[in-house]
Amino acid sequence: MADENPGHRNIRLDDDIAQLRHSLMNPLTVVMGYAELLSARKDLPEDVRMQVGRILEEAGECVRIIDRSRQMANETRDAGPDAPPPKRRILMVDDEPVIRKLAAEILSPDYEVQGVPDADAAVRALLTEDFDLVLLDLDLGGPVGGKSLYETLQVQQPEVADRVVFVTGGAVTQEDLDFLGRSGRECIAKPFHINQLKDVVARATSL
């Protein structure tokens, strides 16, 4: 069975406390009233007066406990249930499904990872959603490669281009190295180790 809505629990708790207060107020009022009348009598023995005083204190404490519980229930209801902060979102752009799946499995405990296979899908995602980081394969294996997509982002979405980390695999040409140097973006080479990927992502998302 699914967990009960925390808001409903808070409302029910508030109602229960209100009902308890309503049920106890009349008898407590009677007890406190008679105790005060007794304590005002001049012929009351001192030991009885002390007992009556304790009764008054205990009855008053009952009222204070109920009122504090009601106040705490109201504060909890107004604050709402505690929620963990949202995870940072990562877009993984790679034409290899196994790489996208691996990256998602490595990073998903701490990040929300969305994988897309090509530049077109990446552009659609970036136009409609916000991402804290883009892991971009340099060679996407299609008509539009990672370099072209990055250059497009520099013009059309420069704030997104500043959140790109390149991923490289296979043969990297001197032209690729020159491009990476000019971009100033961090790069991780395949095959990457789990901790290596985590460290690069943590560093990039903390900037």
PDB file of C-alpha atoms in Angstrom, residues 92 94 99 102 135-138 165-172 177 180 185-194 196-197 200 203:
ATOM      1  CA  MET A  92      24.489  12.394 -22.172  1.00  0.00           C
ATOM      2  CA  ASP A  94      26.483   9.518 -27.335  1.00  0.00           C
ATOM      3  CA  ILE A  99      27.785   4.083 -23.087  1.00  0.00           C
ATOM      4  CA  LEU A 102      26.687   2.864 -18.330  1.00  0.00           C
ATOM      5  CA  LEU A 135      28.407  15.079 -21.653  1.00  0.00           C
ATOM      6  CA  LEU A 136      29.074  15.295 -25.377  1.00  0.00           C
ATOM      7  CA  ASP A 137      30.784  12.618 -27.445  1.00  0.00           C
ATOM      8  CA  LEU A 138      33.221  14.227 -29.845  1.00  0.00           C
ATOM      9  CA  VAL A 165      32.266  18.194 -21.012  1.00  0.00           C
ATOM     10  CA  PHE A 166      33.581  16.287 -24.029  1.00  0.00           C
ATOM     11  CA  VAL A 167      33.918  12.528 -24.191  1.00  0.00           C
ATOM     12  CA  THR A 168      36.389  11.015 -26.649  1.00  0.00           C
ATOM     13  CA  GLY A 169      37.032   7.485 -27.808  1.00  0.00           C
ATOM     14  CA  GLY A 170      39.083   5.705 -30.452  1.00  0.00           C
ATOM     15  CA  ALA A 171      41.573   7.610 -32.553  1.00  0.00           C
ATOM     16  CA  VAL A 172      41.861  11.287 -31.707  1.00  0.00           C
ATOM     17  CA  LEU A 177      43.257  17.933 -29.980  1.00  0.00           C
ATOM     18  CA  LEU A 180      39.643  20.650 -27.564  1.00  0.00           C
ATOM     19  CA  ARG A 185      36.325  22.474 -22.043  1.00  0.00           C
ATOM     20  CA  GLU A 186      37.224  19.494 -19.910  1.00  0.00           C
ATOM     21  CA  CYS A 187      37.473  16.147 -21.668  1.00  0.00           C
ATOM     22  CA  ILE A 188      37.249  12.547 -20.511  1.00  0.00           C
ATOM     23  CA  ALA A 189      38.545   9.675 -22.643  1.00  0.00           C
ATOM     24  CA  LYS A 190      36.870   6.317 -23.160  1.00  0.00           C
ATOM     25  CA  PRO A 191      37.181   3.812 -21.680  1.00  0.00           C
ATOM     26  CA  PHE A 192      36.749   5.808 -18.484  1.00  0.00           C
ATOM     27  CA  HIS A 193      36.880   4.517 -14.939  1.00  0.00           C
ATOM     28  CA  ILE A 194      33.839   4.941 -12.706  1.00  0.00           C
ATOM     29  CA  GLN A 196      37.098   9.245 -13.078  1.00  0.00           C
ATOM     30  CA  LEU A 197      33.656   9.971 -14.542  1.00  0.00           C
ATOM     31  CA  VAL A 200      34.832  15.029 -13.706  1.00  0.00           C
ATOM     32  CA  ARG A 203      33.947  19.135 -10.631  1.00  0.00           C
TER      33      ARG A 203
END
